[in-house]
mmCIF file of C-alpha atoms and ligand atoms in Angstrom:
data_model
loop_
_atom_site.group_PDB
_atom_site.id
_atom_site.type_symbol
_atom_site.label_atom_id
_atom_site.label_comp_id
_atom_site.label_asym_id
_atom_site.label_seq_id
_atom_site.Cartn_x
_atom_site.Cartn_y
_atom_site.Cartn_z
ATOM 1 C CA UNK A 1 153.551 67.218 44.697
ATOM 2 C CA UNK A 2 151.147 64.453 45.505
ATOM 3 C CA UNK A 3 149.573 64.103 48.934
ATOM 4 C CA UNK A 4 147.986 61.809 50.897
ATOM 5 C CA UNK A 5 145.277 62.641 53.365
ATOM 6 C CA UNK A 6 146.971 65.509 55.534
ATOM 7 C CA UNK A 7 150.585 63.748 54.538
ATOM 8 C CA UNK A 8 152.595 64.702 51.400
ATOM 9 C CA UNK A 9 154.763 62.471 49.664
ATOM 10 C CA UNK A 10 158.447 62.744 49.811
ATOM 11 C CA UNK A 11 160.161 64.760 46.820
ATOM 12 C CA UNK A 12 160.881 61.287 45.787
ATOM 13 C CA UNK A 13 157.480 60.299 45.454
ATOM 14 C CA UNK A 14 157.113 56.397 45.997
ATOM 15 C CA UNK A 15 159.826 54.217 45.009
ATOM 16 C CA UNK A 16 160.770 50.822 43.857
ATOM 17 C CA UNK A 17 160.781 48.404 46.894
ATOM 18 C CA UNK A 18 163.787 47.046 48.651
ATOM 19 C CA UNK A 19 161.311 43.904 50.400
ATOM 20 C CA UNK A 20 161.585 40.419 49.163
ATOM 21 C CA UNK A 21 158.261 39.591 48.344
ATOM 22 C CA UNK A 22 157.712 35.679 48.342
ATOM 23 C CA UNK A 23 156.349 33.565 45.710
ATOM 24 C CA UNK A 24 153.835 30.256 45.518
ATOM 25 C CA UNK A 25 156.203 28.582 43.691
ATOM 26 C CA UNK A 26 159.409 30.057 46.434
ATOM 27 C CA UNK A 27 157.621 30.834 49.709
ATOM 28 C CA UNK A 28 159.714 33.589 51.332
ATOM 29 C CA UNK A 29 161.425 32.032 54.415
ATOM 30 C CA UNK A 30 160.026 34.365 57.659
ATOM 31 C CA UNK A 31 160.486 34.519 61.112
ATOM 32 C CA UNK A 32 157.641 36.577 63.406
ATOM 33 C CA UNK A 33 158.614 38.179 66.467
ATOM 34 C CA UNK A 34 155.342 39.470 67.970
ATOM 35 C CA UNK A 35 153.407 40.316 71.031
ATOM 36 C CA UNK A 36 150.604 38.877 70.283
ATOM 37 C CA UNK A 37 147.978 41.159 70.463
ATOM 38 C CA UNK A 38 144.874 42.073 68.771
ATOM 39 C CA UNK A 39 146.465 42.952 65.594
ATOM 40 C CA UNK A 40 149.530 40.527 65.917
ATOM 41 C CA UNK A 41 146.564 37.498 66.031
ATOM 42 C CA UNK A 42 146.059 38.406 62.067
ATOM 43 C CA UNK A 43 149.585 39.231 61.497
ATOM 44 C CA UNK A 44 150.524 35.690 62.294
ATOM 45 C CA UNK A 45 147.117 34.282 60.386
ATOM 46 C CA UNK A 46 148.286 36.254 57.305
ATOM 47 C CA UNK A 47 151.826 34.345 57.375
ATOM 48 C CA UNK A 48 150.371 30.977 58.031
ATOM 49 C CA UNK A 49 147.825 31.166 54.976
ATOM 50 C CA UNK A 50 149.402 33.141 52.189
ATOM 51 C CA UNK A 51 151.200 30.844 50.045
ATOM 52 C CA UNK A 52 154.371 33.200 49.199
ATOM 53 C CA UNK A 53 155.211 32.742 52.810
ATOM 54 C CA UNK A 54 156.708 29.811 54.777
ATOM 55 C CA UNK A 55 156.346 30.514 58.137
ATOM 56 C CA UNK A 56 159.274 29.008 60.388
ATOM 57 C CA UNK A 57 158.503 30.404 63.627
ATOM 58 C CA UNK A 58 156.659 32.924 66.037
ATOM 59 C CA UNK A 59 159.088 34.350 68.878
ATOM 60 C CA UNK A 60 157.541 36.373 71.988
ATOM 61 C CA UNK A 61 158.363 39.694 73.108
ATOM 62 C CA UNK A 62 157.199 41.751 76.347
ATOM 63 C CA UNK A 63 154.544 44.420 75.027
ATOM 64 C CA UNK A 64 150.701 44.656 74.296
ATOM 65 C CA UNK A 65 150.802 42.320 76.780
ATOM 66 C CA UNK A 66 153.566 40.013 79.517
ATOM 67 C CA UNK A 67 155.714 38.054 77.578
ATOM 68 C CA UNK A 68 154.073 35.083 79.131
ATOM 69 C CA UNK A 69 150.816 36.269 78.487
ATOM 70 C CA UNK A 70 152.691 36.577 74.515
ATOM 71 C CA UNK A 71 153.928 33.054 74.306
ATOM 72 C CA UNK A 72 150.769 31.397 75.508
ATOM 73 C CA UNK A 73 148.941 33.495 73.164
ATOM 74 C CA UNK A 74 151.262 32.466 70.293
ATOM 75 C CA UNK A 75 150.944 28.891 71.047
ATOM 76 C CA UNK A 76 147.199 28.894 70.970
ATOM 77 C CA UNK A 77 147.061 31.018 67.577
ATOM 78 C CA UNK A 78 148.824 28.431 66.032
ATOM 79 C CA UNK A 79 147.020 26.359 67.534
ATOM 80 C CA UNK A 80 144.038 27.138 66.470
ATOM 81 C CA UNK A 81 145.397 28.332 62.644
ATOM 82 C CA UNK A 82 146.235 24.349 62.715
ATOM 83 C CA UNK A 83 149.767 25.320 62.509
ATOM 84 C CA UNK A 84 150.896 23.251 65.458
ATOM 85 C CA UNK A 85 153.934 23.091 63.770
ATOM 86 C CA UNK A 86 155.292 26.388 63.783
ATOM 87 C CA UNK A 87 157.911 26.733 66.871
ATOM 88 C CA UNK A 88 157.486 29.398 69.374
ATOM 89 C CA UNK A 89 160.115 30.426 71.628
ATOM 90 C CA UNK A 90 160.027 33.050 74.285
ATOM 91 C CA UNK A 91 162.252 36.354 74.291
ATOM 92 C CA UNK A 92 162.661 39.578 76.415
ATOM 93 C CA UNK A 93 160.296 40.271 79.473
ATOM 94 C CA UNK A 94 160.838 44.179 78.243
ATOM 95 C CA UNK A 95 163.556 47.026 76.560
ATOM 96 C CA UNK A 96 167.236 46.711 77.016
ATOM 97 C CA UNK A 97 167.252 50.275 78.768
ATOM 98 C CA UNK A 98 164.010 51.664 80.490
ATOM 99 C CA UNK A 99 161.108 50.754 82.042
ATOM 100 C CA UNK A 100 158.447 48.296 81.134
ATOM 101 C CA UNK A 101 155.989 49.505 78.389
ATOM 102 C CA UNK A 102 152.437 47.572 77.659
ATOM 103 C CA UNK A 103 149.144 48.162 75.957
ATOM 104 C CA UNK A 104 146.726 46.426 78.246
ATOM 105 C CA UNK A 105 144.332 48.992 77.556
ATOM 106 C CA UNK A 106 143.919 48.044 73.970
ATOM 107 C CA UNK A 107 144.621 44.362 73.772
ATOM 108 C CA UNK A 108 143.183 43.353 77.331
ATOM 109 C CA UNK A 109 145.388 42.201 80.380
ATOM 110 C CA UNK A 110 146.168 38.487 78.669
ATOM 111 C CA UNK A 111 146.748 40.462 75.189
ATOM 112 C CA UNK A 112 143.251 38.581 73.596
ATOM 113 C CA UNK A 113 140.520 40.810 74.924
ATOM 114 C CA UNK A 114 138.440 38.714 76.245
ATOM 115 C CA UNK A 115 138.954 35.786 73.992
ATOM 116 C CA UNK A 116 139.613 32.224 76.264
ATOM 117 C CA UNK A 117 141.587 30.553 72.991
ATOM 118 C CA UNK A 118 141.554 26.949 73.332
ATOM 119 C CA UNK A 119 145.059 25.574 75.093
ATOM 120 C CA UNK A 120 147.745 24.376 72.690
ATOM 121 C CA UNK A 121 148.812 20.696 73.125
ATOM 122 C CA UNK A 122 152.479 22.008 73.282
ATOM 123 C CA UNK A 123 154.303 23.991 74.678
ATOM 124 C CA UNK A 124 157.463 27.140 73.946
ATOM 125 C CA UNK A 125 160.993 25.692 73.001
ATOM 126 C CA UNK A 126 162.700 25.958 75.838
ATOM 127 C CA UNK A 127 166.270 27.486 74.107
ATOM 128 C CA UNK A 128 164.256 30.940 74.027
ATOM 129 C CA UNK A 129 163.539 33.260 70.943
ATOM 130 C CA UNK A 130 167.244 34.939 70.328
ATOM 131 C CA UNK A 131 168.444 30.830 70.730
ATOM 132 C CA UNK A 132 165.872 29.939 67.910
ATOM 133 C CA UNK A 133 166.240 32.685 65.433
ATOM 134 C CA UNK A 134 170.085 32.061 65.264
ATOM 135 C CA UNK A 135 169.565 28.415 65.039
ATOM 136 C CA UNK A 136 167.098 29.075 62.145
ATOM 137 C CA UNK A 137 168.955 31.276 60.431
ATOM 138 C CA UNK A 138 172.684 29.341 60.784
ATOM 139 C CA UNK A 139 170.699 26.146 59.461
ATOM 140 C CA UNK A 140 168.551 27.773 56.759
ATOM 141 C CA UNK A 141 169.776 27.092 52.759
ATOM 142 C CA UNK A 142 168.680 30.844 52.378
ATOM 143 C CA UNK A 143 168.527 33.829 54.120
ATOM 144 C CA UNK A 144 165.793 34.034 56.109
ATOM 145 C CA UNK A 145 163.151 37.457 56.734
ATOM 146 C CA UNK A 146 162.543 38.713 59.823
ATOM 147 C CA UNK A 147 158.927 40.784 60.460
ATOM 148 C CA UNK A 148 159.094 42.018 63.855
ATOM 149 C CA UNK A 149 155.640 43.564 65.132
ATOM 150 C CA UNK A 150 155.905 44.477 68.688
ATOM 151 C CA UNK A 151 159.529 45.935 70.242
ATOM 152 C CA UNK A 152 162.364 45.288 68.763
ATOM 153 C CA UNK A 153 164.318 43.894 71.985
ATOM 154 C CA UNK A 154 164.621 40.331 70.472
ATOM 155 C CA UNK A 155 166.571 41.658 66.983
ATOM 156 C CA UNK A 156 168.744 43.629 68.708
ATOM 157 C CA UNK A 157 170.076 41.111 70.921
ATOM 158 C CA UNK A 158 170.180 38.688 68.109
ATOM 159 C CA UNK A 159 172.025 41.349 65.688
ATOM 160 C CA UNK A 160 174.449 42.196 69.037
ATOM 161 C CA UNK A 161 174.442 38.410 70.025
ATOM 162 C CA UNK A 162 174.964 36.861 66.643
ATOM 163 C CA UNK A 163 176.848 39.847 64.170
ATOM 164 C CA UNK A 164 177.612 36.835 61.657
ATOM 165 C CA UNK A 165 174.575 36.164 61.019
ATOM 166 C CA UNK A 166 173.386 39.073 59.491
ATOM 167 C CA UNK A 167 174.047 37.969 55.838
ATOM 168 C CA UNK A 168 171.173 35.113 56.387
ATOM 169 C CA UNK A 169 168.610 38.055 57.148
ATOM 170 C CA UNK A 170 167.323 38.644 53.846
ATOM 171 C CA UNK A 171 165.255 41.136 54.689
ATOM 172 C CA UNK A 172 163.836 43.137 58.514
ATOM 173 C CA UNK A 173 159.993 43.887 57.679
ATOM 174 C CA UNK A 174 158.691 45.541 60.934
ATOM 175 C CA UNK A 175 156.099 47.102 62.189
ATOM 176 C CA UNK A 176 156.589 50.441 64.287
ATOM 177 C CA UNK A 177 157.424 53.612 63.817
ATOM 178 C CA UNK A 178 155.778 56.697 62.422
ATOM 179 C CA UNK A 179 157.651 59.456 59.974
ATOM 180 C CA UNK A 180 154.154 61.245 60.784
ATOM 181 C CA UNK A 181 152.352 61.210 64.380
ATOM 182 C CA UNK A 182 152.714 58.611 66.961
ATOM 183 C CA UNK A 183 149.806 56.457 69.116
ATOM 184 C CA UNK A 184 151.764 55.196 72.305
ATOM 185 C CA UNK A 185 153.030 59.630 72.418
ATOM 186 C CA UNK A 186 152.451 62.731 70.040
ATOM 187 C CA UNK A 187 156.156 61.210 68.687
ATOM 188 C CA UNK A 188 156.430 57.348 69.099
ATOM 189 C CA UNK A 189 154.665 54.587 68.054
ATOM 190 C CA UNK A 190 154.455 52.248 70.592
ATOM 191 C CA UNK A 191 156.460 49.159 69.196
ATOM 192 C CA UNK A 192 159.585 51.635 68.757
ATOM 193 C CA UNK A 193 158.267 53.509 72.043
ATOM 194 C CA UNK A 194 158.216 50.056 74.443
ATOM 195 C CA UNK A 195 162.442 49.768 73.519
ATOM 196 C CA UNK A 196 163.805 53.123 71.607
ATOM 197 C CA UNK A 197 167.755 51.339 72.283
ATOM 198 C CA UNK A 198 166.876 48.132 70.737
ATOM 199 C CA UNK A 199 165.028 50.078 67.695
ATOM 200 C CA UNK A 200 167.924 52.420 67.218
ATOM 201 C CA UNK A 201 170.350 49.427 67.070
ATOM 202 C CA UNK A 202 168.185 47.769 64.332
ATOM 203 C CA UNK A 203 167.676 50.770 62.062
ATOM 204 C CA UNK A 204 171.832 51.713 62.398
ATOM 205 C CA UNK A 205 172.314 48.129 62.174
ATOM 206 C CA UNK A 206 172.934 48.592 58.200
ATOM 207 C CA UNK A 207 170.218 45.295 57.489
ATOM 208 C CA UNK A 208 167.703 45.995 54.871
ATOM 209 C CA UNK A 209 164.594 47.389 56.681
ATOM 210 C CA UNK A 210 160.829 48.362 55.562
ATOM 211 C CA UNK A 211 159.370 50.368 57.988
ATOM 212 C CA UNK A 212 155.710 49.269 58.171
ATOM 213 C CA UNK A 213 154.586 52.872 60.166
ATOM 214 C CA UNK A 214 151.294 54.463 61.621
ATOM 215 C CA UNK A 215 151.924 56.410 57.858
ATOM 216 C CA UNK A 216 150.239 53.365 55.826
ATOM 217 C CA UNK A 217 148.835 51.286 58.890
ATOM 218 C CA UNK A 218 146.374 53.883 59.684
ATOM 219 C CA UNK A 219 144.788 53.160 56.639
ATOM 220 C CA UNK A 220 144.878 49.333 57.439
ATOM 221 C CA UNK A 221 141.409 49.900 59.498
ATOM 222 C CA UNK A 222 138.489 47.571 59.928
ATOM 223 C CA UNK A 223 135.652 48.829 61.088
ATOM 224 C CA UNK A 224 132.272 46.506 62.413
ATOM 225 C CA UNK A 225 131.195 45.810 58.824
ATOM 226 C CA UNK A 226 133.933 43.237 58.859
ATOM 227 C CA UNK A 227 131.697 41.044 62.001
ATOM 228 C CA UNK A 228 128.856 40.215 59.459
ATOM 229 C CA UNK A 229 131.998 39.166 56.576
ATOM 230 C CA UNK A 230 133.399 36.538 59.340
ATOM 231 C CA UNK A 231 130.242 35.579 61.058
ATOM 232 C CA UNK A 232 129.537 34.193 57.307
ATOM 233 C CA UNK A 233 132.897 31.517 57.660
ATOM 234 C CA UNK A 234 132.958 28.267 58.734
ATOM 235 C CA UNK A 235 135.711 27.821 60.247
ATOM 236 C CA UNK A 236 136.494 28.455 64.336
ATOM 237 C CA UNK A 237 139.193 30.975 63.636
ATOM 238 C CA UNK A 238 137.168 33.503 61.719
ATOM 239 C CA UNK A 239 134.542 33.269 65.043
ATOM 240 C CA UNK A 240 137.657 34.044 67.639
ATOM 241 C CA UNK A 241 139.181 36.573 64.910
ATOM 242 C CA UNK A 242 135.314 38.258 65.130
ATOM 243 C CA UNK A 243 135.162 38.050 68.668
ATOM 244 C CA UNK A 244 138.932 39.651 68.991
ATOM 245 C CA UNK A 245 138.094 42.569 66.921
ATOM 246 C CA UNK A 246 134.487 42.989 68.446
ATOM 247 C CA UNK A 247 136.575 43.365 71.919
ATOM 248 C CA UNK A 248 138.972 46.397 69.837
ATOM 249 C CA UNK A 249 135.697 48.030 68.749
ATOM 250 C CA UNK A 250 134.372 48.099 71.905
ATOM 251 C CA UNK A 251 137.593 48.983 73.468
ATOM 252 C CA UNK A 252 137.656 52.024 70.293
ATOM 253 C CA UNK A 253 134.153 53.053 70.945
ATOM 254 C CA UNK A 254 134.617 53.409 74.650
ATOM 255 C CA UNK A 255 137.015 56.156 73.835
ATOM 256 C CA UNK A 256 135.081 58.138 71.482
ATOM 257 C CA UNK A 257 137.736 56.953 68.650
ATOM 258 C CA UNK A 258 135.082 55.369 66.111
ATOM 259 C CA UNK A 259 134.131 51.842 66.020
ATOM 260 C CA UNK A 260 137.162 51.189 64.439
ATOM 261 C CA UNK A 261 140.865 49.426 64.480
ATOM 262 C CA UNK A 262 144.117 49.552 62.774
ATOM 263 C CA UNK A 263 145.251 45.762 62.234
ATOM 264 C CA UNK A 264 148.796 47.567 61.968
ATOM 265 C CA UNK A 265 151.055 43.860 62.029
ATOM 266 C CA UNK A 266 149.273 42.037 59.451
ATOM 267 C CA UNK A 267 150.349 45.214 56.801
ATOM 268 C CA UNK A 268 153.713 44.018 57.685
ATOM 269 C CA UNK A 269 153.234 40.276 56.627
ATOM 270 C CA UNK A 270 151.529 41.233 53.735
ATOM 271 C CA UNK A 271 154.195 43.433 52.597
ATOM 272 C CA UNK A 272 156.120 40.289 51.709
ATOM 273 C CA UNK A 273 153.395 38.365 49.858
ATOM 274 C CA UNK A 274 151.425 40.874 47.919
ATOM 275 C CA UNK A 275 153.752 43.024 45.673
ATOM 276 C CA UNK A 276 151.717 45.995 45.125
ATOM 277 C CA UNK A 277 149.334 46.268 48.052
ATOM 278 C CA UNK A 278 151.343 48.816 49.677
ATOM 279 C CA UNK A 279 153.639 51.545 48.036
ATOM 280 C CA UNK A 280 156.847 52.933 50.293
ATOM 281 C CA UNK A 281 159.894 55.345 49.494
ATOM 282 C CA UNK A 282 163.275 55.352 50.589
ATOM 283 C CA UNK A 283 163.749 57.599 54.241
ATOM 284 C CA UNK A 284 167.104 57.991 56.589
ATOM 285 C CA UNK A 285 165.344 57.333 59.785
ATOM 286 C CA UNK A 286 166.781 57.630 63.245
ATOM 287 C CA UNK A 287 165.727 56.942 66.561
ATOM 288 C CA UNK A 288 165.312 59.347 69.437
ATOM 289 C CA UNK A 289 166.761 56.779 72.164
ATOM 290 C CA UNK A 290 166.508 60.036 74.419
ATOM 291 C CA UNK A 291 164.438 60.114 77.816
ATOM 292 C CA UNK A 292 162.910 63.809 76.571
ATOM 293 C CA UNK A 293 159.238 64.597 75.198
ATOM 294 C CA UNK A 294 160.048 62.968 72.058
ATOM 295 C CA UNK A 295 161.433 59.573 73.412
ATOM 296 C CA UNK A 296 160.865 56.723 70.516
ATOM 297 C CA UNK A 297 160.343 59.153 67.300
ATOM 298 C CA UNK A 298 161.283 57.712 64.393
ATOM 299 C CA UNK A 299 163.002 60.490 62.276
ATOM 300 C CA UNK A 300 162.153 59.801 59.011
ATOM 301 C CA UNK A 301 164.359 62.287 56.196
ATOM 302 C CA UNK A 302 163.564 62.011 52.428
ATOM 303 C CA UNK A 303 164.776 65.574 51.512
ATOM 304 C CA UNK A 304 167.403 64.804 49.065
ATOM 305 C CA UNK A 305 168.960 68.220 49.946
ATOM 306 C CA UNK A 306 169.545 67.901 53.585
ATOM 307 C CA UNK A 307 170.535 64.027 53.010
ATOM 308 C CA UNK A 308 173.406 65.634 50.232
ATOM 309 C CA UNK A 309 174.276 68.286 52.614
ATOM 310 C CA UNK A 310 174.596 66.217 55.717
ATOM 311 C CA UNK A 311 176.143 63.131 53.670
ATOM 312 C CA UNK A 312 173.392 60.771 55.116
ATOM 313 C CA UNK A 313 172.323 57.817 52.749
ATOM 314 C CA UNK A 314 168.374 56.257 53.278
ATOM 315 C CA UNK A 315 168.550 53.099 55.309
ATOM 316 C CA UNK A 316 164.983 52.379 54.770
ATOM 317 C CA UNK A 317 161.867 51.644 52.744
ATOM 318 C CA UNK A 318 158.965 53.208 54.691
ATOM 319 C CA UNK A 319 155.302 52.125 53.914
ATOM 320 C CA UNK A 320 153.391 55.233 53.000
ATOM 321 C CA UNK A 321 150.161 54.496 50.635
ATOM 322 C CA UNK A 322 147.667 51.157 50.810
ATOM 323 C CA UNK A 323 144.733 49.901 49.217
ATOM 324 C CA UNK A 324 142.462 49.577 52.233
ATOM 325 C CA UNK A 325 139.210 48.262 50.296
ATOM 326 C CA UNK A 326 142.153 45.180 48.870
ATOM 327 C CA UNK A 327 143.439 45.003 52.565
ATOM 328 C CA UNK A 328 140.050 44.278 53.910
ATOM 329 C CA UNK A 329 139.323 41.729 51.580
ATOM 330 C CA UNK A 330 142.392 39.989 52.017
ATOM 331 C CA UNK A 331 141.947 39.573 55.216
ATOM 332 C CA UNK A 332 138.209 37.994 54.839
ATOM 333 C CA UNK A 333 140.325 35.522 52.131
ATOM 334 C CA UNK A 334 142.485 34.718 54.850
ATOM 335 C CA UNK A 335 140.304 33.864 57.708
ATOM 336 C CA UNK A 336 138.200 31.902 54.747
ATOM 337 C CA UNK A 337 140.989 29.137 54.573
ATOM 338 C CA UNK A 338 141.544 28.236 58.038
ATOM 339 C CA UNK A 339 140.018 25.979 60.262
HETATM 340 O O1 RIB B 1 151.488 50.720 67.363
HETATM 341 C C1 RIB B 1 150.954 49.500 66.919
HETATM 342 C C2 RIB B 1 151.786 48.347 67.387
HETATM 343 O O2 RIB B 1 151.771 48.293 68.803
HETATM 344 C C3 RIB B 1 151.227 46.983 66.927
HETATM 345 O O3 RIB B 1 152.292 46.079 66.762
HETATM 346 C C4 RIB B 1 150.371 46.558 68.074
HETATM 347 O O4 RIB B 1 150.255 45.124 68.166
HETATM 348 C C5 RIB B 1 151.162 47.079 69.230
HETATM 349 O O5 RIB B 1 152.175 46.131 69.522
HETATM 350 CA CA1 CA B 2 152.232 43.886 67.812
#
């Protein structure tokens, strides 16, 4: 049986992908929810350059940072991505049961590090981010994909809020999770960890789901070789992108973890533009909503006995193997094009 680092491949080894993946010639249709965040800053750079995407909007939630702190943060990414016209609409302060989750520590108390973006010239639509999904998705020729990359407050109360619109959802590409070892706990991740009610209502919710997981972002790492790539762009983005990461080496350093980081959201984006960047199988996955030691696990079962046995079909593609040396590089290409 193959095996990957210290993880071994389901008995099913990797299989075909369930993810849309978007095309130059028919940019996949995608909505961000994000709390932007170190890694979420990328994320949303990845959707704005890569031509198989058309980016139609970034919503806020509460968690690497205050939702406020989110919004403002999204506004001035696009901002600065020239992508001024991308709408950004605010959601949940925090979960739908429990209390408030954030990862100051790692992303800094405004969720830049230490980064003073400049302002955006506009500002949030004021119908809020559950508001401006539906309205996207009602009004959209096509069904329209969803990568969520911080809590997943915002899709459940758009999946509870708005039940007939889940045909226009082509496809939920998030970010969280972990069929191996958590961050934010021994068990969770911390985007599943920040609102375990609102993940277990998208992953029962029946909606196609890739589970972009610590299993393949932990391979998504830059390290400070990646400075001296952007300090050779032009443009002002790859300088704030430098100085961002600079602040989550630093940050890593400071806690004897390597002068490293996991840019864990922009494997999500890239999921649906690059076909074969990252390989996934098919999992049943659950979600401890429990308030006990293991509080946000994703349960991830591939073992086609115990599925039989227990009648259980997989509800999800989870992300399991990446090319890290192609990641890296795509992410120089990225920050290359923008201003
Ligand atoms: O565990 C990683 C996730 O938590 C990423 O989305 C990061 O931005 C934080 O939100
Ligand atoms: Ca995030």
């Amino acid at each position: 049986m193959a095996s990957v680092g210290l993880f071994r491949l389901p008995p099913a080894g990797l299989t075909q992908r369930q993810a849309p993946v978007g095309s130059v010639a028919h940019p996949l249709p995608l909505i961000i929810d994000s709390d932007p965040g170190l890694d979420d800053a990328l994320a949303i750079a990845c959707a704005v350059v890569r031509p198989e995407i058309k980016l139609l909007a970034v919503t806020s939630v509460g968690g690497n940072a205050d939702v406020h702190h989110c919004t403002e943060n999204a506004l001035r990414l696009l901002h600065l991505y020239g992508a001024d016209d991308v709408p950004v609409a605010e959601g949940a302060v925090g979960p739908l049961v429990g209390p408030l989750e954030r990862a100051t520590e790692i992303h800094g108390e405004s969720g830049m590090g230490s980064t003073q973006l400049p302002k955006a010239s506009r500002r949030a639509e004021p119908e809020g981010a559950v508001a401006l999904m539906a309205r996207i998705l009602e009004s959209s020729p096509e069904p329209v994909a969803i990568a969520p990359i911080g809590p997943l407050t915002n899709i459940a109360l758009l999946i509870r809020s708005f039940p007939h619109l889940a045909p226009k959802i082509s496809h939920i590409c998030l970010m969280g999770g972990s069929v191996g070892e958590g961050n934010s706990s021994a068990s969770a991740e911390f985007n599943i960890y920040a609102d375990p009610t609102a993940a277990e209502i998208v992953f029962s919710s029946g909606l196609p789901i890739t589970m972009i997981g610590l299993d393949v972002t932990h391979h998504a790492i830059l390290d400070r070789s990646i400075l001296e790539r952007f300090a050779q762009l032009p443009g002002r983005s790859a300088k704030a992108a430098a100085e961002l990461l600079k602040f989550s080496f630093d940050r890593s350093a400071a806690w004897g973890q390597g002068e490293k980081m996991a840019i864990h959201d922009a494997v999500a984006v890239l999921h649906l533009a690059i076909p074969d960047l990252v390989g996934v199988s098919r999992y049943h996955v659950v979600v401890d909503a429990t308030s006990g030691p293991a509080r946000g696990r994703t349960i991830g079962d591939a073992n086609p006995y115990r599925l039989k046995r227990d009648k259980r079909e997989p509800n999800c593609d989870v992300g399991l193997t990446i090319d890290s040396d192609r990641f890296a590089d795509e992410m120089v290409a990225i920050f290359a094009k923008l201003p």
